[in-house]
Amino acid sequence: MSYQVLARKWRPRIFREMVGQEHVLQALINALDHNRLHHAYLFTGTRGVGKTTIARILAKCLNCETGVSSEPCGQCSSCREIAEGRFVDLIEVDAASRTKVEDTRELLENVQYAPTRGRYKVYLIDEVHMLSNSSFNALLKTLEEPPPHVKFLLATTDPQKLPMTILSRCLQFNLKNMNPERIVQHLKFVLGEELVPFEEAALWHLGRAADGSMRDAMSLTDQAIAYGSGKITEVEVSTMLGTIDQTAVYDIVNALASLDGRAVLAAVERMSEQAPDYANALAEMLAVLHRIAIAQALPEAVDNSHGDRERIMQLAQQLPSEDVQLFYQTALLGRRDLPLAPDARAGFEMVLLRMLAFKPQGVIDVPTQALPQGQQPKVVQAAPVVNQVQSVSQVQEVNQAPVINQTPVVNTPAAAPVVAPVPVAETPVQVAATSASHTPPAEEPPVMDAASVPDDEYAEYAQAPAYYDVPATEPAAATQEVSQPKKPEAALPPVVAAPELPPAAKTIRKVPYEQATPADWTDIYLGLGVTGILQSTVANCQMTGRQGNEFFFVLDETNSTLFDVSHEKRLQDLLVDYFVEQVKVRIQVGKVTAETPAQMAIRLRAERLDDAIKSIKNDPVVQQLIAQFGATLNEESIQPI
């Protein structure tokens, strides 16, 4: 007996053997079991998803000698003849080869005659969109009101080309593409029955290459069995398909995650031995980065359709989300520019090196733990200043000093840090003296730190200036240090290091489980470390009450767009880790009556901006510039540091 290909040998014979398309099968099974049959069915979908197979099974159900049901016996003469393609009352028409109106009229001449053997005369028209307009017009009347013994089963891969008059006369069923996971499961079953040894990684390559078509997957499996001489291995399938080895892609992403340039180039070297298409390699990397970004934003949304869920979840924990976004954008632009590179491999390597060279800027990590006792800060940030306006006489010299944007901060017991003007001709000693003489008394600004900020989304607001109590003799000592510079000819004064003293900022408080109340919600929130989309929900929640181990929250209805029911469970898990107790969470959308963490961040941001504006307005340098040169202050350019 001649060999029969897998696609034909394993074509489903009954509805229970179908893989996928449950939404179509349920409607057909219920219609058959309850005798609610339509006279025309239209099956649409891409190639190889089961359109013709479902139509043949439906014809078998209609003409089975045991009666109309969703379970044909498969043993009667009608079932056997339909399976073998020789049933006289099943008229299969390839519309791609019979497009003329004469062919359609000839086909419809015998519609009025009763079926020869079966219960119904079934017309199965494949690729029906290929019919001409005249053929459609000839089919309209018969399709709308056919004889009771006639059923029309139409199949097409392009329903957009069908006239609305045809679509309105049919029950339309849209068949979905098969995802790789479902294809791999079916291939495992088929190869197990065929006793063909295989590697699961090779099946994932075949599942992705099939692009949603089960028939294509079966054909590629036939080819892989022939290529591998009776077995299916990952290396041979990758060579046969000409695809990029996924292991090499993951090696590159792992090397990028550890910022190891040597490992990145070594992975490219191993990949180059397979003579890959580097544009496809970048496309595979983009797909991996996309799945990593999804895993970071919504872990439960990551499926195993590529057989790599564990790897994706591991990389999602290793890579910062900012790096993932930057890597994706760099790879996307690099793929566009790759044809311009003198060598494809060199262009690919430059894209990877660019990922290592650039890092996201302005992303500040919010501290979640208190500093150990005795640990002292070593850097004091400078207060905001305004660029100085130089006079005409000051710009006549070629080698004049640049405009100073930030000056050293000298702290006094009851004064905020101030900045003094630095003329070009002044020496560093004069600069220090002037700075000390222009230190007016001012109210001490409020001290803020990470404990005042609700989340890392507002991390920039946490970097408030630190103020310390310094003995009165400290400025003099600092002046003496400045008065002996290594390079007296330099116009800029050296930076004066601030004394190392304990910080005055408070730390995040750990709220005990027994004492947790709505008033403690901000401190609890800061200790949770919420990230991703969940952050948008939790930051806009107000804790309204507590009954035992059950915590009740109200989500601000004006900021509930991204809310999902799964957020309750995720917040509950965070609170369980925080309190080390079993708790329950209830979130309702409504109007908040107290300040949420997000609202507090906005308020603190506005207060700090207002303090910065007042500080600059009261600065003697700014007041002198306004008085002498008629300068104006652009308040919109002021940002708190």
XYZ file of C-alpha atoms in Angstrom:
641
model
C 0.000 0.000 0.000
C 1.335 3.453 -0.918
C 2.366 5.858 1.827
C -0.322 8.292 2.930
C 0.841 11.680 4.182
C 0.130 12.617 7.777
C -2.203 15.468 6.835
C -4.565 13.039 5.072
C -4.044 10.053 7.341
C -4.857 12.031 10.477
C -7.667 14.169 9.046
C -10.480 14.166 11.671
C -13.444 11.922 10.882
C -15.804 13.126 13.625
C -16.173 16.360 15.575
C -14.510 14.907 18.695
C -11.264 14.413 16.780
C -11.075 18.055 15.767
C -8.259 20.125 17.311
C -9.441 23.594 18.298
C -12.366 25.523 16.752
C -14.564 24.769 19.782
C -16.695 27.852 19.104
C -17.702 26.429 15.707
C -18.120 22.832 16.823
C -20.400 23.753 19.726
C -22.836 25.578 17.431
C -22.892 22.749 14.863
C -23.259 19.986 17.462
C -26.171 21.762 19.164
C -27.859 22.428 15.816
C -27.569 18.763 14.813
C -28.742 17.406 18.152
C -31.755 19.759 18.297
C -32.618 19.586 14.571
C -32.133 23.338 14.000
C -30.345 23.090 10.654
C -29.728 25.992 8.299
C -29.687 25.524 4.557
C -26.369 27.379 3.935
C -23.167 27.474 5.978
C -20.092 29.582 5.270
C -16.732 28.589 6.830
C -13.967 31.181 6.685
C -10.360 31.118 7.849
C -6.785 30.803 6.654
C -5.414 27.667 4.987
C -5.210 24.461 6.948
C -7.482 25.307 9.901
C -10.260 22.779 9.118
C -12.830 24.423 6.818
C -13.211 21.512 4.365
C -12.803 18.937 7.136
C -15.694 20.396 9.149
C -17.831 20.565 5.989
C -17.219 16.875 5.237
C -17.968 15.826 8.813
C -21.172 17.894 8.666
C -22.143 16.135 5.412
C -21.494 12.794 7.126
C -23.687 13.819 10.081
C -26.523 14.801 7.731
C -26.453 11.585 5.683
C -25.508 8.927 8.234
C -27.896 5.973 7.882
C -28.422 5.865 11.663
C -30.001 9.325 11.565
C -29.062 12.994 11.782
C -26.852 13.506 14.808
C -23.538 15.026 15.851
C -22.015 11.521 16.154
C -22.009 9.699 12.776
C -21.453 5.984 13.075
C -18.588 5.878 10.591
C -19.495 2.286 9.664
C -22.451 2.637 7.314
C -21.994 2.831 3.561
C -22.763 6.567 3.466
C -20.122 7.376 6.104
C -17.502 5.219 4.380
C -18.225 6.658 0.934
C -18.046 10.248 2.222
C -14.721 9.484 3.947
C -13.385 7.978 0.707
C -14.665 10.891 -1.412
C -17.063 8.892 -3.615
C -20.482 9.708 -2.155
C -22.769 10.601 -5.041
C -24.869 13.127 -3.095
C -21.853 15.101 -1.838
C -20.942 17.392 -4.740
C -17.559 19.022 -4.089
C -16.807 21.989 -6.348
C -13.503 23.830 -6.655
C -14.675 27.375 -7.389
C -11.123 28.405 -8.349
C -11.355 26.215 -11.484
C -15.056 26.782 -12.202
C -15.481 30.533 -12.109
C -17.677 31.013 -15.179
C -21.397 31.596 -14.931
C -22.018 28.629 -17.270
C -20.396 26.315 -14.711
C -22.625 27.633 -11.935
C -25.774 27.279 -14.029
C -24.825 23.723 -14.938
C -24.275 22.976 -11.279
C -27.668 24.362 -10.262
C -29.637 22.527 -12.981
C -29.783 19.395 -10.827
C -30.652 21.132 -7.549
C -34.368 20.424 -7.839
C -33.828 16.657 -8.136
C -33.979 14.545 -4.967
C -30.766 12.959 -3.647
C -29.825 9.601 -5.123
C -28.769 7.753 -1.949
C -28.498 10.077 0.961
C -30.909 12.099 3.051
C -29.613 15.428 1.754
C -27.858 16.578 -1.384
C -24.857 18.566 -0.108
C -23.002 21.110 -2.271
C -19.524 21.814 -0.905
C -18.069 24.816 -2.776
C -14.427 25.471 -1.836
C -12.731 28.855 -2.365
C -16.132 30.327 -3.156
C -14.702 33.866 -3.347
C -13.166 32.951 -6.718
C -16.572 32.880 -8.432
C -17.335 35.721 -10.807
C -20.019 38.325 -10.146
C -22.280 36.665 -12.686
C -21.851 33.330 -10.935
C -22.792 34.894 -7.620
C -25.880 36.423 -9.174
C -26.885 33.066 -10.611
C -26.443 31.466 -7.174
C -28.415 34.020 -5.181
C -31.969 32.790 -5.617
C -31.154 29.130 -5.122
C -28.967 29.909 -2.092
C -31.762 31.885 -0.454
C -34.599 29.389 -1.000
C -33.198 25.972 -1.894
C -35.291 22.774 -1.904
C -35.609 21.139 1.541
C -33.293 18.292 0.529
C -30.355 20.606 -0.389
C -27.626 21.993 1.884
C -24.928 24.423 0.791
C -21.521 24.355 2.524
C -19.253 27.183 1.380
C -15.592 27.629 2.327
C -13.272 30.566 1.662
C -10.001 32.072 2.812
C -11.020 35.599 1.812
C -14.570 36.448 2.921
C -14.042 40.157 2.145
C -14.398 39.325 -1.547
C -17.853 37.822 -1.101
C -20.858 40.047 -1.908
C -23.025 41.051 1.025
C -25.943 39.355 -0.711
C -24.148 36.010 -0.295
C -23.041 36.671 3.271
C -26.559 37.586 4.380
C -27.916 34.238 3.131
C -25.450 32.067 5.109
C -24.570 31.211 8.668
C -20.970 32.383 8.887
C -18.364 30.652 11.065
C -14.888 32.169 11.397
C -12.257 29.534 12.110
C -9.273 30.676 14.182
C -5.590 30.103 13.583
C -3.968 27.385 15.688
C -1.526 28.653 18.290
C 1.883 26.884 18.479
C 1.052 25.311 21.830
C -2.012 23.517 20.447
C -0.105 22.423 17.344
C 2.736 20.982 19.433
C 0.285 19.017 21.598
C -1.323 17.472 18.518
C 2.039 16.671 16.929
C 3.107 14.886 20.116
C -0.011 12.713 19.892
C 0.428 11.947 16.196
C 4.155 11.140 16.464
C 3.485 8.963 19.504
C 0.948 6.967 17.497
C 3.343 6.795 14.537
C 6.212 5.670 16.844
C 8.504 8.433 15.564
C 11.152 9.631 18.075
C 11.268 13.408 18.458
C 12.671 16.272 20.509
C 10.078 18.641 21.942
C 12.144 21.725 21.059
C 11.999 20.631 17.401
C 8.203 20.479 17.563
C 8.098 24.081 18.802
C 10.077 25.110 15.713
C 7.555 23.280 13.524
C 4.620 24.797 15.417
C 5.892 28.350 14.907
C 6.792 27.708 11.254
C 3.264 26.418 10.562
C 1.944 29.942 11.239
C -1.420 28.793 12.589
C -2.102 26.050 10.016
C -2.435 22.469 11.256
C -2.102 21.117 7.724
C 1.161 23.039 7.247
C 2.379 21.631 10.570
C 1.614 18.092 9.394
C 3.357 18.668 6.055
C 6.437 20.125 7.761
C 6.465 17.162 10.141
C 6.449 14.805 7.147
C 9.370 16.734 5.724
C 11.237 16.680 9.046
C 10.791 12.896 9.350
C 12.212 12.431 5.860
C 15.057 14.896 6.541
C 15.959 13.249 9.855
C 15.706 9.702 8.498
C 12.836 8.639 10.711
C 13.453 10.925 13.713
C 12.921 14.603 14.504
C 15.706 16.563 16.222
C 15.993 20.262 16.977
C 19.267 20.763 15.087
C 17.983 19.095 11.938
C 14.646 20.934 12.028
C 16.408 24.284 12.482
C 18.675 23.482 9.541
C 15.724 22.357 7.422
C 13.671 25.463 8.186
C 16.643 27.861 8.081
C 15.487 29.445 11.335
C 17.563 31.080 14.035
C 18.474 28.847 16.952
C 16.432 30.178 19.879
C 19.192 29.158 22.283
C 21.539 31.667 20.643
C 18.941 34.429 20.999
C 18.471 33.673 24.700
C 22.252 33.577 25.178
C 22.481 37.087 23.739
C 19.635 38.415 25.897
C 21.179 36.816 29.000
C 24.511 38.448 28.190
C 22.777 41.819 27.743
C 21.035 41.359 31.087
C 24.406 40.878 32.805
C 25.991 43.729 30.752
C 28.745 41.344 29.630
C 30.100 42.537 26.292
C 32.468 39.577 25.991
C 29.584 37.120 26.369
C 27.508 39.062 23.820
C 30.207 38.840 21.134
C 30.858 35.174 21.980
C 27.144 34.403 21.473
C 27.205 36.201 18.118
C 30.266 34.177 17.153
C 28.453 30.916 17.889
C 25.401 32.135 15.976
C 27.495 33.090 12.944
C 28.568 29.454 12.478
C 25.035 28.730 11.215
C 25.189 31.543 8.622
C 22.013 33.175 10.021
C 19.895 35.963 8.611
C 20.759 38.751 11.051
C 17.555 40.639 10.272
C 15.612 37.551 11.381
C 17.861 37.326 14.440
C 16.847 40.857 15.416
C 13.206 39.952 14.779
C 13.535 36.946 17.118
C 15.156 39.181 19.735
C 12.320 41.696 19.426
C 9.808 38.888 19.997
C 11.671 37.773 23.136
C 11.895 41.346 24.492
C 8.192 41.838 23.789
C 7.314 38.764 25.854
C 9.647 39.927 28.642
C 7.886 43.303 28.749
C 4.513 41.549 28.993
C 5.839 39.342 31.799
C 6.954 42.411 33.748
C 3.675 44.279 33.278
C 1.254 41.351 33.624
C 2.909 37.997 34.446
C -0.280 35.966 34.145
C -0.697 37.122 30.526
C 2.435 35.242 29.397
C 1.445 31.948 27.787
C 3.642 29.059 26.735
C 2.892 29.418 23.032
C 6.637 29.445 22.291
C 7.638 26.828 24.849
C 9.786 29.367 26.698
C 7.633 30.650 29.554
C 10.123 29.711 32.269
C 12.967 31.457 30.457
C 10.857 34.547 29.864
C 9.847 34.786 33.526
C 13.486 34.396 34.613
C 14.672 37.141 32.247
C 11.808 39.394 33.365
C 13.241 39.281 36.875
C 16.834 39.914 35.740
C 16.233 42.837 33.371
C 14.975 46.236 34.578
C 11.864 47.314 32.709
C 13.632 50.491 31.510
C 16.383 48.386 29.919
C 13.819 46.159 28.203
C 12.118 49.162 26.612
C 15.442 50.673 25.535
C 16.695 47.348 24.133
C 13.462 46.926 22.171
C 13.650 50.399 20.665
C 17.332 49.969 19.823
C 16.712 46.615 18.116
C 13.734 48.048 16.232
C 15.765 50.941 14.829
C 18.748 48.673 14.246
C 16.657 46.326 12.124
C 15.608 49.271 9.996
C 19.212 50.429 9.542
C 20.742 46.962 9.110
C 20.709 47.067 5.257
C 22.841 50.238 5.432
C 25.647 48.497 7.356
C 28.684 47.448 5.278
C 28.431 43.950 6.764
C 25.303 42.311 8.202
C 27.151 40.767 11.134
C 28.943 44.023 11.929
C 25.614 45.861 11.862
C 24.091 43.247 14.166
C 27.003 43.504 16.596
C 26.791 47.311 16.587
C 23.115 47.112 17.556
C 24.027 44.899 20.531
C 26.935 47.121 21.548
C 24.630 50.124 21.348
C 22.344 48.397 23.842
C 25.292 48.074 26.220
C 26.527 51.624 25.656
C 23.289 53.461 26.430
C 21.424 53.312 29.709
C 18.135 54.963 30.737
C 18.723 58.304 32.441
C 16.682 60.004 35.132
C 15.355 56.780 36.646
C 15.973 56.922 40.392
C 15.419 53.946 42.648
C 13.302 54.739 45.677
C 14.892 53.363 48.891
C 12.699 50.853 50.636
C 14.882 50.236 53.706
C 16.277 52.470 56.419
C 19.975 53.322 56.503
C 21.927 51.375 59.159
C 22.907 53.400 62.169
C 26.277 55.051 61.757
C 26.104 55.143 57.960
C 26.506 58.723 56.779
C 25.653 60.326 53.474
C 28.577 61.596 51.467
C 26.974 63.928 48.948
C 24.948 67.093 49.491
C 22.962 68.334 46.492
C 23.240 71.936 45.446
C 20.296 74.295 45.576
C 18.681 75.382 42.286
C 20.230 78.483 40.719
C 19.739 80.657 37.640
C 22.343 81.124 34.917
C 24.188 84.388 35.403
C 24.019 87.225 32.876
C 27.496 88.511 32.012
C 28.219 92.129 31.261
C 29.908 93.381 28.084
C 33.232 93.812 29.819
C 33.149 90.227 31.048
C 32.838 88.683 27.582
C 35.744 90.576 26.007
C 38.286 88.044 27.194
C 38.646 84.890 25.061
C 39.570 82.587 27.924
C 36.915 83.728 30.330
C 35.248 81.318 32.754
C 32.012 79.581 31.695
C 28.699 80.499 33.248
C 28.249 78.641 36.503
C 25.066 76.597 36.837
C 25.732 75.123 40.257
C 27.944 76.341 43.074
C 29.116 74.671 46.264
C 26.762 74.668 49.189
C 28.005 75.930 52.552
C 25.574 75.099 55.342
C 24.948 77.272 58.380
C 23.002 76.404 61.503
C 19.840 78.331 60.558
C 20.141 79.099 56.898
C 19.306 77.343 53.670
C 22.037 76.803 51.052
C 22.587 79.914 48.929
C 24.726 80.755 45.915
C 26.859 83.830 45.434
C 27.763 85.467 42.079
C 31.224 84.660 40.736
C 32.690 87.465 38.584
C 35.323 86.465 36.055
C 38.133 88.365 37.686
C 37.549 87.041 41.186
C 39.865 84.516 42.769
C 38.650 81.382 44.560
C 39.284 83.097 47.909
C 37.040 85.993 46.908
C 34.390 83.558 45.791
C 34.349 81.869 49.174
C 34.294 85.204 51.011
C 31.481 86.538 48.867
C 29.508 83.341 49.349
C 29.845 83.632 53.102
C 28.901 87.313 53.169
C 25.737 86.829 51.106
C 24.145 84.207 53.321
C 20.883 85.731 54.536
C 18.734 84.075 57.160
C 15.857 82.067 55.735
C 13.258 79.671 56.895
C 14.415 76.087 56.889
C 12.712 74.223 54.014
C 10.730 71.115 54.805
C 12.717 67.892 54.869
C 11.365 65.197 52.547
C 12.683 61.796 51.583
C 11.458 58.551 50.089
C 9.019 58.067 52.928
C 7.020 61.017 51.621
C 6.716 59.585 48.126
C 4.094 56.971 47.276
C 5.866 55.000 44.559
C 8.805 54.715 42.204
C 6.723 56.415 39.511
C 7.240 59.602 41.520
C 10.804 58.753 42.530
C 12.192 62.075 41.345
C 10.176 63.805 44.060
C 12.005 61.818 46.723
C 15.341 63.492 46.078
C 14.776 66.528 48.329
C 17.841 68.504 49.471
C 19.307 67.303 52.718
C 19.886 69.896 55.406
C 22.267 69.386 58.296
C 23.126 71.225 61.478
C 26.736 72.435 61.053
C 28.873 74.135 63.725
C 29.506 77.848 63.190
C 33.224 77.275 62.621
C 32.685 75.005 59.613
C 32.338 77.741 56.926
C 35.625 79.286 58.014
C 37.368 75.958 57.754
C 35.911 75.442 54.325
C 37.115 78.910 53.288
C 40.649 78.107 54.392
C 40.547 74.943 52.317
C 39.471 76.898 49.258
C 42.088 79.578 49.760
C 44.862 77.120 48.847
C 43.902 75.758 45.415
C 46.265 73.648 43.355
C 45.595 75.806 40.271
C 45.184 79.488 41.260
C 44.697 80.515 37.644
C 41.426 78.589 37.327
C 38.302 80.747 37.296
C 36.042 78.127 38.858
C 36.323 77.354 42.587
C 36.843 73.748 43.615
C 33.885 71.884 45.089
C 33.760 72.047 48.873
C 32.835 68.683 50.380
C 30.057 68.783 52.943
C 30.794 67.357 56.388
C 29.576 63.811 56.927
C 26.727 64.056 59.415
C 23.707 61.858 60.121
C 20.726 62.533 57.826
C 17.746 64.356 59.209
C 15.257 62.569 56.922
C 12.909 60.014 58.386
C 12.771 56.405 57.238
C 9.922 54.208 56.075
C 8.009 52.799 59.027
C 7.139 49.109 59.193
C 3.506 48.885 60.254
C 2.709 45.922 62.558
C -0.173 43.719 61.452
C -2.155 44.226 64.663
C -1.915 48.041 64.450
C -2.630 48.475 60.719
C -5.357 51.083 60.178
C -6.453 53.301 57.270
C -4.219 56.063 58.663
C -1.182 53.804 58.105
C -2.005 53.051 54.456
C 0.732 55.328 53.030
C 3.460 53.647 55.115
C 2.099 50.210 54.196
C 2.034 51.149 50.502
C 5.660 52.294 50.559
C 6.731 48.957 52.002
C 4.913 46.880 49.379
C 7.171 47.806 46.455
C 4.339 47.817 43.910
C 5.377 47.900 40.221
C 3.854 47.516 36.771
C 0.193 48.024 35.945
C -0.772 47.056 39.503
C 0.906 50.289 40.615
C -1.714 52.409 38.834
C -4.451 50.677 40.834
C -2.879 50.483 44.287
C -1.457 54.036 44.219
C -4.967 55.397 43.606
C -6.605 53.347 46.384
C -7.811 54.580 49.755
C -7.943 52.131 52.632
C -11.419 52.598 54.112
C -11.488 50.025 56.861
C -10.537 46.671 58.266
C -12.453 43.796 59.807
C -10.110 41.217 61.280
C -7.902 40.000 58.460
C -10.070 41.607 55.742
C -8.888 44.948 54.311
C -11.301 47.181 52.400
C -10.198 49.672 49.722
C -11.888 52.199 47.432
C -10.283 52.816 44.038
C -10.560 56.369 42.707
C -13.113 56.111 39.894
C -11.296 58.787 37.874
C -8.156 56.613 37.786
C -9.667 53.140 37.397
C -9.134 52.641 33.661
C -6.481 49.936 34.102
C -8.240 48.180 36.996
C -8.630 44.430 36.641
C -10.312 41.956 38.964
C -7.015 40.099 39.300
C -5.534 43.140 41.057
C -7.355 42.158 44.268
C -5.497 38.844 44.386
C -2.143 40.437 43.530
C -2.515 43.137 46.214
C -3.576 40.444 48.651
C -0.362 38.492 47.918
C 1.736 41.625 48.513
C 0.025 42.289 51.843
C 0.523 38.654 52.889
C 4.259 39.018 52.224
C 4.325 42.370 54.041
C 2.496 41.307 57.212
C 3.478 37.600 57.088
C -0.185 36.946 57.848
C -3.097 35.634 55.824
C -5.235 38.597 54.760
C -8.083 39.226 52.332
C -8.507 42.267 50.088
C -11.698 43.863 48.764
C -11.437 46.691 46.196
C -14.445 48.721 45.043
C -14.435 51.526 42.486
C -15.863 54.772 43.827
C -15.079 58.230 45.161
C -12.185 58.551 47.576
C -12.608 60.712 50.664
C -8.978 60.852 51.781
C -5.638 61.439 50.113
C -4.332 58.469 48.125
C -0.601 57.796 47.653
C -0.811 59.096 44.092
C -2.531 62.309 45.213
C 0.072 62.757 47.925
C 2.857 62.456 45.352
C 1.246 65.146 43.228
C 0.817 67.403 46.266
C 4.419 66.943 47.395
C 5.604 67.636 43.879
C 3.662 70.900 43.790
C 4.922 71.901 47.253
C 8.528 71.236 46.348
C 8.175 73.148 43.113
C 6.649 76.065 45.038
C 9.535 75.948 47.552
C 12.069 75.931 44.721
C 10.461 78.971 43.087
C 10.387 80.863 46.384
C 14.022 79.908 47.068
C 15.168 81.274 43.720
C 13.066 84.438 44.018
C 14.619 85.174 47.437
C 18.138 84.388 46.251
C 20.320 87.565 46.423
C 21.986 86.716 43.117
C 18.649 86.601 41.334
C 17.456 89.782 43.027
C 20.701 91.543 42.042
C 20.341 90.417 38.402
C 16.759 91.650 38.272
C 17.658 95.002 39.866
C 20.796 95.772 37.825
C 20.076 94.186 34.435
C 16.274 94.084 34.308
C 16.328 90.272 34.115
C 13.128 88.240 34.304
C 12.692 84.859 35.965
C 11.215 82.053 33.851
C 9.359 80.087 36.518
C 8.376 77.336 34.072
C 12.028 76.327 33.711
C 12.462 75.703 37.453
C 12.524 72.074 38.549
C 12.990 70.842 42.122
C 16.055 68.656 42.624
